mmCIF file of C-alpha atoms in Angstrom:
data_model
loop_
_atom_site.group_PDB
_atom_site.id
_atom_site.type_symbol
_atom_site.label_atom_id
_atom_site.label_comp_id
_atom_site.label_asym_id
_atom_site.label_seq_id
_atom_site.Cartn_x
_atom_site.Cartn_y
_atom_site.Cartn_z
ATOM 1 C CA UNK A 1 132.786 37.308 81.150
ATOM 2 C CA UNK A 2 133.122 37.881 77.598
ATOM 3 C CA UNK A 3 131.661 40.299 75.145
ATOM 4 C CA UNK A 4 130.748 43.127 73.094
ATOM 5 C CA UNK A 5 130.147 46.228 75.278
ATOM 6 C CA UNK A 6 128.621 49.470 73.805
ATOM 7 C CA UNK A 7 127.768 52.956 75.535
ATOM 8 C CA UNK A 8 126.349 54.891 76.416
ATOM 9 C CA UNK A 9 122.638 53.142 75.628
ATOM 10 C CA UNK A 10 121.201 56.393 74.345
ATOM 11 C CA UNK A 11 122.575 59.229 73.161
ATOM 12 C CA UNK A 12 121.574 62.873 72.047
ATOM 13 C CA UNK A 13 123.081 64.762 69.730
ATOM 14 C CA UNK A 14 123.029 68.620 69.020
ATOM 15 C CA UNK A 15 122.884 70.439 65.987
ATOM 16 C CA UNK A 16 125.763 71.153 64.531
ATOM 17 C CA UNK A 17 127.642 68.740 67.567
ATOM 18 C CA UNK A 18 129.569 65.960 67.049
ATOM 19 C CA UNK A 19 128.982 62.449 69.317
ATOM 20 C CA UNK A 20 131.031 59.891 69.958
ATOM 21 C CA UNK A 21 129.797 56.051 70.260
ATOM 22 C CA UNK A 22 131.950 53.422 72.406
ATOM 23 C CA UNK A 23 132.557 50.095 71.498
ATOM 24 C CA UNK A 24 134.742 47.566 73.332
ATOM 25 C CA UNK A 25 135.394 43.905 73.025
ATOM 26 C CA UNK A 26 137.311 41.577 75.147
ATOM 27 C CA UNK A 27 136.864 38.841 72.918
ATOM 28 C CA UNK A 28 140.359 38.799 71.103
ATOM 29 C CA UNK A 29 138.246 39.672 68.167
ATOM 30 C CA UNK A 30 140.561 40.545 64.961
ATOM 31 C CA UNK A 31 137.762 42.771 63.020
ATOM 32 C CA UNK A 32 135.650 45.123 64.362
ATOM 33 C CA UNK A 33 132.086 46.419 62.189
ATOM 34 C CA UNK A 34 130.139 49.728 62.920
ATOM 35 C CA UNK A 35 126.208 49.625 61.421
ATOM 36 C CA UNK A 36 123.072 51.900 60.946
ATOM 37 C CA UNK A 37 119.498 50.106 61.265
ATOM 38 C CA UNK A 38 116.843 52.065 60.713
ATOM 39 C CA UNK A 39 113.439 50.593 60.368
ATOM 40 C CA UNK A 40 112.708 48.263 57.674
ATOM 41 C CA UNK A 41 116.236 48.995 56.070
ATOM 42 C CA UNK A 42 117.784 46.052 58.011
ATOM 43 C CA UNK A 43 121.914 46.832 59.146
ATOM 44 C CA UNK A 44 124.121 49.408 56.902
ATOM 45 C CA UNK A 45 127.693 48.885 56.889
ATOM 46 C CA UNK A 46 129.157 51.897 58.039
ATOM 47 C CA UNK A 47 133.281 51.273 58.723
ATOM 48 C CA UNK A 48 135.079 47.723 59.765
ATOM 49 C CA UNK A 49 138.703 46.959 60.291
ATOM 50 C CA UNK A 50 140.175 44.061 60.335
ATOM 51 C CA UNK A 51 143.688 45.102 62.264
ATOM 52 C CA UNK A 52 144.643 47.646 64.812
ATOM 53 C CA UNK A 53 145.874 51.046 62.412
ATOM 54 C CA UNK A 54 143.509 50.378 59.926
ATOM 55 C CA UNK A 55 139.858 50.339 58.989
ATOM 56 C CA UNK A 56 138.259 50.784 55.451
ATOM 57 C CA UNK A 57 134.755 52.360 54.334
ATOM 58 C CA UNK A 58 132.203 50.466 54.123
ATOM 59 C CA UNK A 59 128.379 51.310 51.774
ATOM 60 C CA UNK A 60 127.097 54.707 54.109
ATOM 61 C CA UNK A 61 130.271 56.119 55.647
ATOM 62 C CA UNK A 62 129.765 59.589 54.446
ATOM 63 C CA UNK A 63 129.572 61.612 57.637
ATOM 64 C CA UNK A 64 131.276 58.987 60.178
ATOM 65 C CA UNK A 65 134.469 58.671 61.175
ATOM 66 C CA UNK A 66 136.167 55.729 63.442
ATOM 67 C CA UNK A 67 139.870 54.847 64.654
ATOM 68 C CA UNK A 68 141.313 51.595 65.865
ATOM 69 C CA UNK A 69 143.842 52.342 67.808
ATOM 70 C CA UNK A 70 143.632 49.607 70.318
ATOM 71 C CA UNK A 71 142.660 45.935 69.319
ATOM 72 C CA UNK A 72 140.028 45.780 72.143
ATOM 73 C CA UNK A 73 138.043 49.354 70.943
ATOM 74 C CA UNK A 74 136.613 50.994 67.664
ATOM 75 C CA UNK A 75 135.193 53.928 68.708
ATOM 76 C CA UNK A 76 132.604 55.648 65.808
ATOM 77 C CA UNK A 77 132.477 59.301 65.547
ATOM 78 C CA UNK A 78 128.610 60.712 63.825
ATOM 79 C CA UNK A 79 129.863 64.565 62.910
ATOM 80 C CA UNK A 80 127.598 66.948 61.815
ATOM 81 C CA UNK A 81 128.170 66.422 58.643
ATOM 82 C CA UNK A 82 125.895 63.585 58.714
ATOM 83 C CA UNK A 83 122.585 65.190 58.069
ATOM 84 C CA UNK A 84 120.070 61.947 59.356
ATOM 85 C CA UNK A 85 121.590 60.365 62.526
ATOM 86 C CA UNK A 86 118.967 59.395 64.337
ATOM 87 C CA UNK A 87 119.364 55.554 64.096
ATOM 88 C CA UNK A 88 120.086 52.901 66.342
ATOM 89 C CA UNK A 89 123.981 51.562 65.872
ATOM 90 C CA UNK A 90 125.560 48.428 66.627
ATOM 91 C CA UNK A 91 129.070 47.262 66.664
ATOM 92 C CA UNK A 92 130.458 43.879 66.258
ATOM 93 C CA UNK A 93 133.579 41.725 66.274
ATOM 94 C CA UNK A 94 134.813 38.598 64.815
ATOM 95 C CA UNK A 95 137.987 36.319 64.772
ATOM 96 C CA UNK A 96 136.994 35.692 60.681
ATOM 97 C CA UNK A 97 138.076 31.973 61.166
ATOM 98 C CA UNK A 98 135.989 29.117 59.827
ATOM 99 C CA UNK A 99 132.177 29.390 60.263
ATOM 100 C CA UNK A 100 132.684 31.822 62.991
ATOM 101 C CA UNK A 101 130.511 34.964 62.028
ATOM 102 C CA UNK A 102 129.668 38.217 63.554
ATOM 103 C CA UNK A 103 128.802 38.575 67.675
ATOM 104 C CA UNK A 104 127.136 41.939 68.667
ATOM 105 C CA UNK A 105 127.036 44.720 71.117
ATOM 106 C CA UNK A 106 123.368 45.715 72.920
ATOM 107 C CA UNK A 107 123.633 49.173 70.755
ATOM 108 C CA UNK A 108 123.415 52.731 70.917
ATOM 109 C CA UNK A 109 120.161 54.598 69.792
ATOM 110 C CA UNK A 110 121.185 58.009 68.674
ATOM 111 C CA UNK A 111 118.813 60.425 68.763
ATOM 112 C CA UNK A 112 118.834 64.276 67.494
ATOM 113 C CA UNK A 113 117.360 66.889 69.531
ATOM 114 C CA UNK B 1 125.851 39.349 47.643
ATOM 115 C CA UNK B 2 124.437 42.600 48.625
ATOM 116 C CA UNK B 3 120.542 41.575 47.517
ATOM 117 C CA UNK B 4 119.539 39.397 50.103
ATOM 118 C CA UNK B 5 115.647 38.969 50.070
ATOM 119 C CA UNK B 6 112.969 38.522 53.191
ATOM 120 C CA UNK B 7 109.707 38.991 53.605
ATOM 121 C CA UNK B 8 108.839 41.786 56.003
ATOM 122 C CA UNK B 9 106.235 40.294 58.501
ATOM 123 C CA UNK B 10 104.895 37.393 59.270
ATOM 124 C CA UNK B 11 102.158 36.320 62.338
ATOM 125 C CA UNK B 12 101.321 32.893 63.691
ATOM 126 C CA UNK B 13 99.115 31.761 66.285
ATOM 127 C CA UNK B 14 101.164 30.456 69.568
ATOM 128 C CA UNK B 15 101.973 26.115 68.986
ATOM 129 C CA UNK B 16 101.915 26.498 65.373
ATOM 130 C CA UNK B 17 105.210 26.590 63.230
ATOM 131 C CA UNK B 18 107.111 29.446 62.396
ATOM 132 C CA UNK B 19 108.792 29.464 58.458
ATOM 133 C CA UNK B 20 110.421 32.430 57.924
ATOM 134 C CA UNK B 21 111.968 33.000 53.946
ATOM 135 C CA UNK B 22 115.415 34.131 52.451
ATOM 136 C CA UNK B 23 116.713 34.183 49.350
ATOM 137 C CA UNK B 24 120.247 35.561 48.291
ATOM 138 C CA UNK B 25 121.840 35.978 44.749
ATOM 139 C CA UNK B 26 125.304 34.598 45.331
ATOM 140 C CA UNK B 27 125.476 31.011 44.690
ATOM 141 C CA UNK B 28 129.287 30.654 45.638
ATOM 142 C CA UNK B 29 128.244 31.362 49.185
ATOM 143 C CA UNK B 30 130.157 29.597 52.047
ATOM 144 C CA UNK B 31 127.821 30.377 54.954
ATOM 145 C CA UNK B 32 124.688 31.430 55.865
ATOM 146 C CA UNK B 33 123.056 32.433 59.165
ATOM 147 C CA UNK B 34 119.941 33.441 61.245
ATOM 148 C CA UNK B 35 120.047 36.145 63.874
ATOM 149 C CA UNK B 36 117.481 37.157 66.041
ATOM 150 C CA UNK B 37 117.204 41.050 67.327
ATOM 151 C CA UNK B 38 114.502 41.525 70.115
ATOM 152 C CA UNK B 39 113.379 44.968 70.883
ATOM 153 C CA UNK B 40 116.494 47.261 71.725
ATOM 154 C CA UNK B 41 118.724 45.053 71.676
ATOM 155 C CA UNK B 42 121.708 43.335 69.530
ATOM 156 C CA UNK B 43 121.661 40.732 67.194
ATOM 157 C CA UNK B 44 122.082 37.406 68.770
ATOM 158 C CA UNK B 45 122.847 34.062 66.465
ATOM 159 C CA UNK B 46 120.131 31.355 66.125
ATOM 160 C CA UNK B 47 122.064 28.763 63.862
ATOM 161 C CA UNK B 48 123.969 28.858 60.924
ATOM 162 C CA UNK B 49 124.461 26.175 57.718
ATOM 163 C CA UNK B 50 127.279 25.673 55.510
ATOM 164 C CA UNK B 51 126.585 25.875 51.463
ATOM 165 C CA UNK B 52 127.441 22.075 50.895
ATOM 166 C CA UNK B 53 124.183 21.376 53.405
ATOM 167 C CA UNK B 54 120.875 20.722 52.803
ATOM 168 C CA UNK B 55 119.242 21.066 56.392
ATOM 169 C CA UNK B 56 120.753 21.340 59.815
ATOM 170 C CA UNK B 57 118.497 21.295 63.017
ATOM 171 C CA UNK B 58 118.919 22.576 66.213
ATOM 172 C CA UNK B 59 115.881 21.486 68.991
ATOM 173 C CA UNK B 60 112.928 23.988 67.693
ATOM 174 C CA UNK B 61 114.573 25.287 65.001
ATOM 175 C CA UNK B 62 115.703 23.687 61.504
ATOM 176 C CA UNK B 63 117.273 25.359 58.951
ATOM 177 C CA UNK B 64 116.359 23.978 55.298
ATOM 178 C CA UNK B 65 118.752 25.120 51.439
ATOM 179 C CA UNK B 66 117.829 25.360 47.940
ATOM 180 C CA UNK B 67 120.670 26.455 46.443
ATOM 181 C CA UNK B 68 119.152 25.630 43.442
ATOM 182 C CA UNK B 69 116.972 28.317 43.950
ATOM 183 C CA UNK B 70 119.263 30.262 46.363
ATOM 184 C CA UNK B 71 116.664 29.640 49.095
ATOM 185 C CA UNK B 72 117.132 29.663 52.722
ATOM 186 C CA UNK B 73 114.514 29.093 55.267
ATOM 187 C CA UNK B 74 114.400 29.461 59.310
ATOM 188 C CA UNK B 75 111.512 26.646 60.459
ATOM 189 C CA UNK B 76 111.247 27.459 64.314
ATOM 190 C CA UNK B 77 108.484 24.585 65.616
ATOM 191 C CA UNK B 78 106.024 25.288 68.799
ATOM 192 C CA UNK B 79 106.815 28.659 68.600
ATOM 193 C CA UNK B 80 106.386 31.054 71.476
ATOM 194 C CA UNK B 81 105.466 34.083 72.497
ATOM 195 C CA UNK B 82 108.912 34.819 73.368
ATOM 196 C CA UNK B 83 110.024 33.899 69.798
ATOM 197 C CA UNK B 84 108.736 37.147 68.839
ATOM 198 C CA UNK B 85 111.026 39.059 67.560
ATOM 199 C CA UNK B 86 112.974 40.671 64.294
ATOM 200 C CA UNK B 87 115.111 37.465 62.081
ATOM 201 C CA UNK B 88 117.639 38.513 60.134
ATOM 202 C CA UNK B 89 119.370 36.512 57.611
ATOM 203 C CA UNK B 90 122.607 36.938 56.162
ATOM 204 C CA UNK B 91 125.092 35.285 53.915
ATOM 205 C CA UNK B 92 129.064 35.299 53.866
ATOM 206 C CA UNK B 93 130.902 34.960 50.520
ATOM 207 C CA UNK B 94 134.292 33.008 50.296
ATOM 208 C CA UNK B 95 136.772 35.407 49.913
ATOM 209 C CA UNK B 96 135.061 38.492 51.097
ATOM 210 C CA UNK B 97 136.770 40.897 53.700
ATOM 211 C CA UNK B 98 137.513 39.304 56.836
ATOM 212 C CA UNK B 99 134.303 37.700 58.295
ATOM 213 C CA UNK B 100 132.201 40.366 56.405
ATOM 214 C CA UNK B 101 128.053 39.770 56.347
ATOM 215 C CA UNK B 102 125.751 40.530 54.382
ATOM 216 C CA UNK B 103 122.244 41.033 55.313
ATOM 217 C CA UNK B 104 118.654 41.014 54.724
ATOM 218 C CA UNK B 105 116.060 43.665 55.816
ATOM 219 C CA UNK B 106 114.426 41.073 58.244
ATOM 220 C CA UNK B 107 111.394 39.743 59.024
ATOM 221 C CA UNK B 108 109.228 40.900 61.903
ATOM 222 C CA UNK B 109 107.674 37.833 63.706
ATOM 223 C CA UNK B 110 104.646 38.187 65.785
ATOM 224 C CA UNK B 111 103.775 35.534 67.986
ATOM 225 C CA UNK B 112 99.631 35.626 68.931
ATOM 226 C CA UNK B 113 98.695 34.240 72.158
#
C-alpha cells in the first residue's frame, strides 16, 4: 500500500523548544517538498530536494531546517527561531517525470502552547 | 509563475454546477492541475491539462484553457455536498526544479443542501 505518511497528526510545541515533523514515502519518489498553509495564504514552499544529500531553500525557510538522508524520509525541523509556527504542514513527493505532479501526506498541524 | 490568481469562496445550491476560476501569469506553462483539500487533510489531485489543450473532462468534472488569457477553470457538474471542500490550482513551468508547483490561495467551495 503506497503513500505519503506524516506524524505525528498534531503536534505542540514549547517556547523556546524545537519539534520535529516526520515524513515518509514508499513511493520511490525522487523529490521530496515541505509546506506551510495557513488560512487564506494557500501552501508556502518551505525546503524540497530532489536527491538523497541534498535539499535547497525554498520562499519561507527562515527558521526550518530538514535533512535527506534516506530516499524514503525528509524529516522538517521548526526551531525556535521561527517566531509563528502554528500552521498546518504538509509534505509531498514526486518522481518529476512527464505530467506526473505532486502526491501528499494527511499533514501535521503544529500548534504552540 | 509565483502569481497564480483564485477567487476565495464560492457557494452553490446542491444539483447546480460548480465553476471555480484560475488565472496564472506564465504563458510557457507545461501543466496545470486541480487539487482538492477537505478539512484536515492533504491535497488530493482532481485532474490535470497539458498547455497545448483546450478542455479535458473527466465524468463530473471538465477542465476548460484560455491561454490567451492565461485562464484556467475547474467546471465540477451535479455537484454534491461532499464536493465541498478547499480547490487549489497550480501550474508547473518547463524547466523549473524537479516537479516543482506553484500554487494558488484556493477557493473555498460550499455546497448548500
Amino acid at each position: 500500500d503506497g503513500g505519503i505518511t506524516q506524524s505525528p497528526k498534531y503536534l505542540f510545541r514549547k517556547e523556546g523548544q524545537n519539534v520535529t515533523l516526520s515524513c515518509e514515502q514508499n513511493l520511490n519518489h525522487d523529490a521530496m517538498y515541505w509546506y506551510r498553509q495557513d488560512p487564506g495564504q494557500g501552501l508556502r514552499l518551505i525546503y524540497y530536494s530532489q536527491i538523497v544529500n541534498d535539499f535547497q531553500k525554498g520562499d519561507i525557510a527562515e527558521g526550518y531546517s530538514v535533512s535527506r538522508e534516506k530516499k524514503e524520509s525528509f524529516p522538517l525541523t521548526v526551531t525556535s527561531a521561527q517566531k509563528n509556527p502554528t500552521a498546518f504542514y504538509l509534505c509531498a513527493s514526486t518522481p518529476g517525470q512527464g505530467w506526473e505532479t505532486q502526491y501528499f501526506g494527511p499533514g501535521t498541524r503544529l500548534l504552540v502552547l | 509563475g509565483e502569481d497564480v490568481e483564485q477567487s476565495l469562496f464560492l457557494s452553490v445550491r446542491e444539483g447546480d454546477s460548480s465553476v471555480i476560476n484560475c488565472t496564472y501569469t506564465d504563458s510557457s506553462s507545461t501543466y496545470l492541475y486541480w487539487y482538492k483539500q477537505e478539512p484536515g487533510a492533504g491535497l488530493q489531485l482532481l485532474t490535470y491539462i497539458f498547455s497545448n489543450m483546450d478542455m479535458k473532462q473527466d465524468q463530473r468534472l471538465t477542465v476548460l484553457l484560455n491561454k490567451k488569457d492565461k485562464h484556467l477553470s475547474l467546471r465540477i457538474a451535479d455537484t454534491q455536498t461532499g464536493d465541498s471542500a478547499i480547490y487549489f490550482c497550480a501550474e508547473r513551468l518547463p524547466g523549473s526544479t524537479l516537479g516543482r508547483l506553484y500554487f494558488g490561495r484556493g477557493t473555498q467551495l460550499t455546497v448548500w443542501p
